[in-house]
Short mmCIF file of C-alpha atoms in Angstrom, two decimals:
data_model
loop_
_atom_site.label_atom_id
_atom_site.label_comp_id
_atom_site.label_asym_id
_atom_site.label_seq_id
_atom_site.Cartn_x
_atom_site.Cartn_y
_atom_site.Cartn_z
CA MET A 292 37.09 -51.91 -13.73
CA LYS A 293 38.56 -53.38 -10.60
CA TYR A 294 40.10 -56.85 -10.24
CA LYS A 295 37.06 -58.51 -8.68
CA ASP A 296 34.65 -56.82 -11.09
CA GLU A 297 36.64 -58.12 -14.05
CA ILE A 298 36.42 -61.64 -12.63
CA ILE A 299 32.64 -61.27 -12.25
CA ARG A 300 32.35 -59.88 -15.81
CA SER A 301 34.32 -62.87 -17.11
CA MET A 302 32.16 -65.36 -15.24
CA GLU A 303 28.97 -63.74 -16.51
CA TRP A 304 30.34 -63.89 -20.07
CA LEU A 305 31.22 -67.58 -19.66
CA GLY A 306 27.84 -68.19 -18.05
CA GLU A 307 26.06 -67.01 -21.19
CA LYS A 308 27.61 -69.85 -23.21
CA GLU A 309 25.37 -72.87 -23.67
CA ASP A 310 28.14 -75.43 -23.17
CA THR A 311 29.61 -74.11 -19.92
CA ILE A 312 28.98 -75.43 -16.43
CA PHE A 313 30.52 -74.21 -13.17
CA LEU A 314 31.47 -76.72 -10.50
CA GLY A 315 33.39 -77.02 -7.28
CA GLN A 316 33.06 -75.93 -3.67
CA SER A 317 31.22 -72.72 -2.80
CA VAL A 318 29.90 -72.21 -6.30
CA LYS A 319 26.31 -72.44 -5.06
CA TYR A 320 26.64 -71.81 -1.35
CA SER A 321 28.47 -68.84 0.12
CA GLY A 322 31.71 -69.43 1.96
CA ASN A 323 34.58 -67.94 0.04
CA ALA A 324 35.54 -65.36 -2.55
CA ILE A 325 34.72 -67.61 -5.50
CA TYR A 326 31.06 -67.67 -4.51
CA ASN A 327 30.89 -63.88 -4.71
CA THR A 328 32.10 -64.01 -8.31
CA LEU A 329 29.48 -66.59 -9.32
CA LYS A 330 26.37 -65.65 -7.40
CA THR A 331 24.84 -63.71 -10.31
CA LEU A 332 24.84 -66.84 -12.51
CA PRO A 333 21.69 -68.98 -12.86
CA GLU A 334 21.42 -71.83 -10.33
CA GLU A 335 21.25 -74.44 -13.09
CA LYS A 336 24.69 -73.40 -14.33
CA ARG A 337 26.32 -74.23 -10.99
CA ILE A 338 27.00 -77.67 -9.49
CA GLU A 339 28.14 -77.68 -5.88
CA LEU A 340 30.41 -80.67 -5.27
CA PRO A 341 31.65 -82.53 -2.23
CA VAL A 342 35.22 -81.96 -1.12
CA PHE A 343 36.87 -84.50 -3.42
CA GLU A 344 39.32 -82.50 -5.50
CA GLU A 345 40.84 -85.52 -7.27
CA ILE A 346 37.42 -86.61 -8.45
CA GLN A 347 36.31 -83.04 -9.21
CA MET A 348 39.25 -82.63 -11.58
CA GLY A 349 38.73 -85.99 -13.29
CA MET A 350 34.97 -85.54 -13.41
CA SER A 351 35.46 -82.19 -15.14
CA THR A 352 37.73 -83.88 -17.67
CA GLY A 353 35.10 -86.55 -18.29
CA MET A 354 32.43 -83.87 -18.75
CA ALA A 355 34.69 -82.15 -21.26
CA LEU A 356 35.08 -85.45 -23.13
CA ASP A 357 31.32 -85.39 -23.58
CA GLY A 358 31.24 -81.86 -24.99
CA LEU A 359 30.87 -79.47 -22.05
CA VAL A 360 33.29 -76.74 -20.99
CA PRO A 361 33.50 -77.10 -17.21
CA ILE A 362 34.72 -74.13 -15.19
CA CYS A 363 36.30 -76.08 -12.37
CA CYS A 364 36.74 -73.96 -9.25
CA PHE A 365 39.29 -74.62 -6.50
CA PRO A 366 39.06 -71.92 -3.81
CA ARG A 367 42.79 -72.02 -3.01
CA PHE A 368 45.93 -73.08 -4.88
CA ASP A 369 46.89 -75.27 -1.92
CA PHE A 370 43.87 -77.48 -2.58
CA ILE A 371 44.93 -78.22 -6.16
CA LEU A 372 47.69 -80.42 -4.75
CA ARG A 373 44.88 -82.83 -3.85
CA CYS A 374 44.07 -83.43 -7.51
CA MET A 375 47.47 -83.85 -9.11
CA ASP A 376 46.88 -87.32 -10.59
CA SER A 377 43.74 -86.22 -12.41
CA LEU A 378 45.42 -82.99 -13.52
CA VAL A 379 48.96 -84.09 -14.39
CA ASN A 380 48.58 -87.76 -15.36
CA HIS A 381 45.26 -87.48 -17.11
CA LEU A 382 44.03 -84.07 -18.29
CA ASP A 383 47.52 -82.88 -19.14
CA LYS A 384 48.47 -86.08 -21.00
CA MET A 385 45.30 -86.76 -22.93
CA GLN A 386 46.15 -85.10 -26.22
CA HIS A 387 49.49 -86.90 -26.31
CA MET A 388 48.02 -90.25 -25.29
CA THR A 389 45.22 -90.05 -27.86
CA GLU A 390 47.34 -88.47 -30.59
CA GLY A 391 45.12 -85.39 -30.63
CA THR A 392 41.86 -87.33 -30.83
CA PHE A 393 40.62 -86.08 -27.45
CA LYS A 394 41.20 -82.43 -26.54
CA PRO A 395 39.21 -81.87 -23.35
CA LYS A 396 38.70 -78.20 -22.56
CA VAL A 397 38.52 -77.53 -18.84
CA ILE A 398 38.85 -74.01 -17.47
CA MET A 399 40.26 -74.18 -13.96
CA ARG A 400 40.08 -71.31 -11.52
CA THR A 401 42.10 -71.06 -8.38
CA SER A 402 43.42 -68.36 -6.09
CA ILE A 403 46.54 -67.69 -4.09
CA GLY A 404 45.08 -67.14 -0.67
CA SER A 405 45.02 -63.63 0.71
CA LYS A 406 47.22 -62.49 3.60
CA LYS A 407 45.46 -59.20 4.36
CA PRO A 408 43.57 -58.32 6.45
CA LEU A 409 43.63 -61.95 7.64
CA ASP A 410 46.61 -64.20 6.93
CA GLY A 411 45.26 -67.61 5.97
CA GLY A 412 48.44 -69.32 7.10
CA ILE A 413 50.97 -71.53 5.40
CA GLN A 414 48.48 -74.14 4.17
CA HIS A 415 46.16 -71.60 2.57
CA THR A 416 48.36 -68.95 0.93
CA GLN A 417 50.97 -70.74 -1.19
CA ASP A 418 51.85 -69.80 -4.75
CA TYR A 419 52.72 -72.94 -6.74
CA THR A 420 52.65 -71.22 -10.14
CA ASP A 421 56.26 -71.98 -11.11
CA PRO A 422 56.33 -75.70 -10.24
CA ILE A 423 52.95 -76.32 -11.79
CA MET A 424 53.98 -74.56 -15.01
CA ARG A 425 56.97 -76.91 -15.19
CA MET A 426 54.74 -79.95 -14.67
CA LEU A 427 52.03 -79.13 -17.19
CA HIS A 428 52.59 -79.39 -20.93
CA GLU A 429 49.14 -79.46 -22.52
CA VAL A 430 47.38 -77.25 -19.98
CA ASN A 431 48.00 -73.51 -20.26
CA VAL A 432 48.83 -71.77 -16.99
CA VAL A 433 47.93 -68.08 -16.70
CA SER A 434 48.61 -65.81 -13.76
CA LEU A 435 46.07 -63.00 -13.43
CA ASN A 436 48.13 -60.09 -12.15
CA GLU A 437 46.28 -57.02 -13.42
CA PRO A 438 42.56 -56.26 -13.82
CA GLU A 439 42.86 -55.61 -17.55
CA GLU A 440 44.39 -59.07 -18.13
CA ILE A 441 41.44 -60.92 -16.68
CA PHE A 442 38.66 -60.81 -19.26
CA PRO A 443 40.96 -61.47 -22.26
CA ALA A 444 42.48 -64.43 -20.39
CA PHE A 445 39.11 -66.09 -19.76
CA GLU A 446 38.01 -65.26 -23.30
CA GLU A 447 41.12 -66.98 -24.67
CA ALA A 448 40.64 -69.95 -22.32
CA TYR A 449 37.15 -70.48 -23.75
CA LYS A 450 38.17 -70.05 -27.38
CA THR A 451 41.29 -72.21 -27.38
CA ASP A 452 41.07 -75.98 -27.93
CA CYS A 453 42.94 -77.04 -24.78
CA SER A 454 42.58 -76.61 -21.04
CA THR A 455 43.69 -73.60 -19.00
CA LEU A 456 44.50 -73.04 -15.35
CA LEU A 457 43.91 -69.41 -14.35
CA ILE A 458 45.48 -68.25 -11.10
CA GLU A 459 43.97 -65.36 -9.22
CA TRP A 460 45.40 -63.41 -6.29
CA GLY A 461 43.12 -63.25 -3.28
CA ASP A 462 44.72 -60.03 -2.03
CA TYR A 463 44.02 -58.26 -5.32
CA TYR A 464 40.27 -58.63 -4.76
CA ASN A 465 40.65 -55.73 -2.31
CA GLU A 466 43.82 -54.02 -3.53
CA LYS A 467 43.33 -53.55 -7.28
CA MET B 207 31.31 -116.93 -11.25
CA LEU B 208 29.79 -113.88 -12.87
CA ARG B 209 27.27 -111.69 -11.09
CA ILE B 210 25.16 -109.34 -13.21
CA PRO B 211 22.66 -107.05 -11.42
CA SER B 212 19.04 -107.69 -12.35
CA HIS B 213 18.35 -104.07 -13.36
CA LEU B 214 20.51 -104.40 -16.48
CA GLU B 215 19.07 -105.30 -19.89
CA LYS B 216 20.84 -106.84 -22.84
CA THR B 217 21.27 -104.47 -25.77
CA LYS B 218 22.83 -106.73 -28.41
CA GLU B 219 24.32 -110.07 -29.32
CA VAL B 220 28.11 -110.01 -29.23
CA THR B 221 29.59 -111.18 -32.51
CA VAL B 222 33.21 -111.32 -31.40
CA THR B 223 34.01 -114.91 -30.41
CA LYS B 224 36.13 -116.35 -27.65
CA GLU B 225 38.43 -117.85 -30.26
CA GLU B 226 38.92 -114.46 -31.92
CA LEU B 227 39.83 -112.85 -28.61
CA ILE B 228 42.36 -115.55 -27.75
CA SER B 229 43.78 -115.51 -31.26
CA PHE B 230 44.26 -111.73 -31.11
CA GLU B 231 46.17 -111.86 -27.83
CA THR B 232 48.25 -114.77 -29.13
CA GLU B 233 49.23 -112.60 -32.10
CA VAL B 234 50.14 -109.71 -29.76
CA LYS B 235 52.24 -112.16 -27.73
CA ALA B 236 54.07 -113.31 -30.85
CA ARG B 237 54.74 -109.77 -32.04
CA TYR B 238 55.94 -108.74 -28.58
CA GLU B 239 58.28 -111.70 -28.36
CA ASN B 240 59.77 -111.06 -31.79
CA GLY B 241 60.54 -107.49 -30.76
CA THR B 242 58.14 -105.57 -33.00
CA ILE B 243 56.29 -104.01 -30.05
CA SER B 244 58.72 -101.91 -28.03
CA ALA B 245 56.42 -101.00 -25.16
CA PRO B 246 54.78 -102.99 -22.35
CA VAL B 247 51.75 -105.13 -23.16
CA HIS B 248 49.24 -106.42 -20.59
CA LEU B 249 47.64 -109.53 -22.01
CA SER B 250 44.23 -110.95 -21.15
CA LYS B 251 43.25 -114.60 -20.87
CA ASN B 252 40.73 -116.78 -19.06
CA ASN B 253 37.97 -114.14 -18.85
CA GLU B 254 36.62 -114.36 -22.42
CA ASP B 255 33.27 -115.99 -21.59
CA LYS B 256 32.55 -113.53 -18.82
CA LEU B 257 33.35 -110.47 -20.91
CA ILE B 258 31.34 -111.72 -23.88
CA GLU B 259 28.37 -112.11 -21.54
CA ILE B 260 28.89 -108.63 -20.03
CA PHE B 261 29.23 -106.88 -23.37
CA GLN B 262 25.76 -108.04 -24.38
CA TYR B 263 24.61 -105.34 -21.97
CA VAL B 264 26.86 -102.62 -23.39
CA HIS B 265 25.24 -100.45 -26.06
CA LYS B 266 27.41 -99.47 -29.02
CA ASP B 267 26.95 -95.77 -28.14
CA ASP B 268 27.91 -96.21 -24.47
CA TRP B 269 31.19 -94.94 -23.07
CA VAL B 270 33.62 -97.67 -21.98
CA PHE B 271 36.57 -96.92 -19.69
CA SER B 272 39.26 -99.47 -19.03
CA SER B 273 42.77 -99.85 -17.68
CA TRP B 274 46.17 -101.02 -18.94
CA ARG B 275 44.71 -104.50 -19.58
CA ASN B 276 42.16 -103.37 -22.13
CA HIS B 277 42.50 -105.35 -25.39
CA TYR B 278 39.44 -107.55 -24.81
CA HIS B 279 37.30 -104.59 -23.74
CA ALA B 280 38.33 -102.63 -26.83
CA LEU B 281 37.57 -105.47 -29.24
CA LEU B 282 34.25 -106.25 -27.59
CA HIS B 283 33.19 -102.59 -27.72
CA GLY B 284 33.74 -102.51 -31.46
CA ILE B 285 37.29 -101.35 -32.06
CA SER B 286 38.51 -103.39 -35.01
CA GLN B 287 41.38 -105.86 -34.71
CA GLU B 288 43.32 -103.87 -37.30
CA THR B 289 42.93 -100.55 -35.48
CA LEU B 290 43.78 -102.08 -32.13
CA MET B 291 46.83 -103.93 -33.40
CA ASN B 292 48.03 -100.75 -35.06
CA LEU B 293 47.80 -98.90 -31.73
CA ILE B 294 49.55 -101.71 -29.87
CA VAL B 295 52.41 -101.93 -32.36
CA ARG B 296 52.88 -98.16 -31.95
CA GLY B 297 53.27 -98.63 -28.21
CA LYS B 298 49.73 -97.63 -27.22
CA SER B 299 48.66 -100.88 -25.56
CA MET B 300 48.33 -99.20 -22.16
CA ASN B 301 46.22 -96.32 -23.43
CA VAL B 302 43.94 -97.54 -26.15
CA TYR B 303 41.41 -94.90 -27.20
CA SER B 304 38.63 -94.34 -29.71
CA LYS B 305 36.09 -91.61 -30.41
CA GLU B 306 33.67 -93.97 -32.21
CA PRO B 307 33.03 -96.24 -30.37
CA LYS B 308 33.63 -94.21 -27.24
CA PHE B 309 36.56 -95.82 -25.46
CA TYR B 310 39.32 -94.57 -23.19
CA SER B 311 41.88 -96.27 -20.98
CA SER B 312 44.58 -95.20 -18.57
CA SER B 313 47.50 -96.97 -16.99
CA ILE B 314 47.18 -95.23 -13.61
CA VAL B 315 45.26 -97.15 -10.93
CA GLY B 316 41.89 -95.51 -10.36
CA GLY B 317 42.51 -92.68 -12.79
CA ILE B 318 39.66 -93.54 -15.13
CA ILE B 319 37.00 -93.58 -12.42
CA PRO B 320 36.47 -89.79 -12.13
CA LEU B 321 36.54 -89.49 -15.91
CA ALA B 322 33.77 -92.08 -16.12
CA LEU B 323 31.86 -90.19 -13.43
CA GLY B 324 32.07 -87.08 -15.62
CA THR B 325 30.71 -88.69 -18.79
CA ALA B 326 27.95 -90.34 -16.75
CA LYS B 327 27.09 -86.95 -15.23
CA VAL B 328 26.69 -85.42 -18.70
CA GLN B 329 24.62 -88.40 -19.88
CA LYS B 330 22.29 -87.82 -16.96
CA MET B 331 22.15 -84.04 -17.52
CA ASN B 332 21.30 -84.59 -21.19
CA GLY B 333 18.64 -87.20 -20.46
CA SER B 334 20.58 -89.72 -22.54
CA LYS B 335 19.62 -93.39 -22.45
CA ASN B 336 23.25 -94.39 -22.77
CA LYS B 337 25.50 -95.53 -19.97
CA THR B 338 29.13 -95.26 -18.97
CA TRP B 339 30.92 -98.52 -18.21
CA CYS B 340 33.98 -98.57 -16.01
CA PHE B 341 36.07 -101.75 -15.82
CA ILE B 342 38.35 -101.92 -12.79
CA GLY B 343 40.43 -104.52 -11.01
CA ASP B 344 40.03 -105.76 -7.47
CA MET B 345 42.79 -103.51 -6.06
CA THR B 346 41.26 -100.44 -7.69
CA PHE B 347 37.92 -101.45 -6.19
CA GLU B 348 39.50 -101.20 -2.73
CA THR B 349 40.75 -97.62 -3.22
CA GLY B 350 39.13 -94.52 -1.78
CA ILE B 351 38.63 -92.95 -5.20
CA PHE B 352 36.31 -95.82 -6.12
CA TYR B 353 34.24 -95.42 -2.97
CA GLU B 354 33.82 -91.67 -3.30
CA SER B 355 32.91 -91.94 -6.98
CA TYR B 356 30.58 -94.88 -6.39
CA LYS B 357 28.81 -92.99 -3.61
CA TYR B 358 28.34 -89.89 -5.75
CA ALA B 359 27.11 -91.90 -8.75
CA LYS B 360 24.69 -93.90 -6.60
CA ASN B 361 23.30 -90.90 -4.72
CA PHE B 362 22.70 -88.94 -7.94
CA ASP B 363 21.47 -92.00 -9.84
CA LEU B 364 24.06 -91.57 -12.59
CA PRO B 365 24.17 -94.14 -15.43
CA LEU B 366 27.60 -95.38 -14.36
CA GLN B 367 28.03 -99.15 -14.36
CA PHE B 368 31.10 -100.49 -12.60
CA VAL B 369 32.54 -103.91 -13.43
CA VAL B 370 35.02 -105.42 -10.97
CA GLU B 371 37.37 -107.97 -12.51
CA ASP B 372 38.92 -109.85 -9.64
CA ASN B 373 42.14 -111.77 -10.18
CA ASN B 374 43.29 -110.85 -6.66
CA MET B 375 46.42 -109.25 -8.04
CA SER B 376 47.66 -105.70 -8.45
CA THR B 377 50.80 -105.97 -10.56
CA ASN B 378 52.28 -108.79 -8.47
CA THR B 379 50.77 -107.84 -5.11
CA PRO B 380 47.96 -110.06 -3.78
CA THR B 381 45.10 -107.73 -2.88
CA ASP B 382 43.64 -109.74 -0.01
CA LYS B 383 46.98 -110.18 1.75
CA VAL B 384 48.01 -106.53 1.72
CA TRP B 385 44.58 -105.25 2.75
CA GLY B 386 44.11 -108.00 5.30
CA GLY B 387 40.93 -109.03 3.52
CA LYS B 388 38.54 -107.65 0.94
CA ARG B 389 35.32 -105.68 1.12
CA ASP B 390 31.99 -106.93 -0.18
CA VAL B 391 31.20 -105.75 -3.69
CA PRO B 392 27.88 -103.81 -3.81
CA GLY B 393 25.01 -105.65 -5.47
CA ASN B 394 24.61 -103.13 -8.30
CA VAL B 395 28.21 -103.69 -9.44
CA ILE B 396 29.02 -106.42 -11.96
CA TYR B 397 31.58 -108.76 -10.46
CA TYR B 398 33.53 -111.78 -11.59
CA LYS B 399 36.61 -113.72 -10.56
CA TYR B 400 39.24 -115.25 -12.79
CA ASP B 401 42.80 -116.50 -12.69
CA ARG B 402 45.19 -114.61 -14.87
CA GLU B 403 47.38 -116.61 -17.23
CA TYR B 404 49.90 -114.02 -18.29
CA PRO B 405 52.12 -111.99 -15.94
CA HIS B 406 51.22 -108.39 -15.09
CA HIS B 407 52.97 -107.26 -18.25
CA GLY B 408 54.84 -109.05 -20.97
CA THR B 409 54.42 -112.71 -21.79
CA GLY B 410 56.62 -114.41 -19.22
CA ASN B 411 59.35 -114.94 -21.79
CA TRP B 412 62.57 -112.96 -22.05
CA VAL B 413 62.52 -110.65 -25.06
CA LEU B 414 65.55 -109.19 -26.79
CA PHE B 415 64.98 -105.95 -28.72
#
């Protein structure tokens, strides 16, 4: 299967789980590539949110504290910089701070913006994988480079007892 | 003054007394000053009556979120003195936590608000009768993260009850001076004013470790 098809297969597999919920921008309304990977999921599994990344990240963590597995979607890696307090100071420190009592499981999706055929420009195409891997200690960071890596990565993200940030490549939606 | 919105109903009688709260913090102060707590402590005082009144509205199965100054909230939500003191002595004063009762705190301004929004969202999705309580200070109330979260919670009728505890200080910065004034607190938010007795952290006395 191709890169995008593997993403869709993974989302459909996650969507079959009772405890999952998908949230973010363009999860319910078309507008970017993420929407096209979620549009086959039932409406009630998707919560479209305002543009408030900091709150989206923290809200997902709170939902995970109450037993759900949020799939928290950020259309571009650049936008994740808007939620660093909720991600780094809270989600990524919670197991340490609570001595393992709280282990919120949030599955985060983002994408390094594509440059072909349109170049999204410097604010929409950055790859922050290395710095964010150095900043995060409790959250797994996974780069999705090949189609065959995708489904096992999402499967592992769901089965593990911590949170995972999965990084897609926008250009691979067409190339691979 | 203490302002409690009329839509709230009492769920219990609080059994923790004002004297017990003060006595607990006095013991923390003593242990901090004799060097057995090697991490910052943020002590409460002068808001016992107000919090005892507020916690009559908090159900034992509700979520409670608090900040670095959380000892009173933890005790009033049902965390035992022994458990809390054990956490404090191990340096956890700023991030007290509990699964039963449901309690979480953070020492980053505003950081708990989205978390509280998330638990309230799930309570609403599940049709739960329980609420999420979020205790914040007056500086946190002025931040954008409060306003966005408050707006979302209000528009979607989430069971998220904010409590603003106004001592007009953020660390040592007077809120009204640096903002050039303060905003009105919405009517569905619990609000009270008090004067803090202890400094932002510590006890006001020099401690040698």
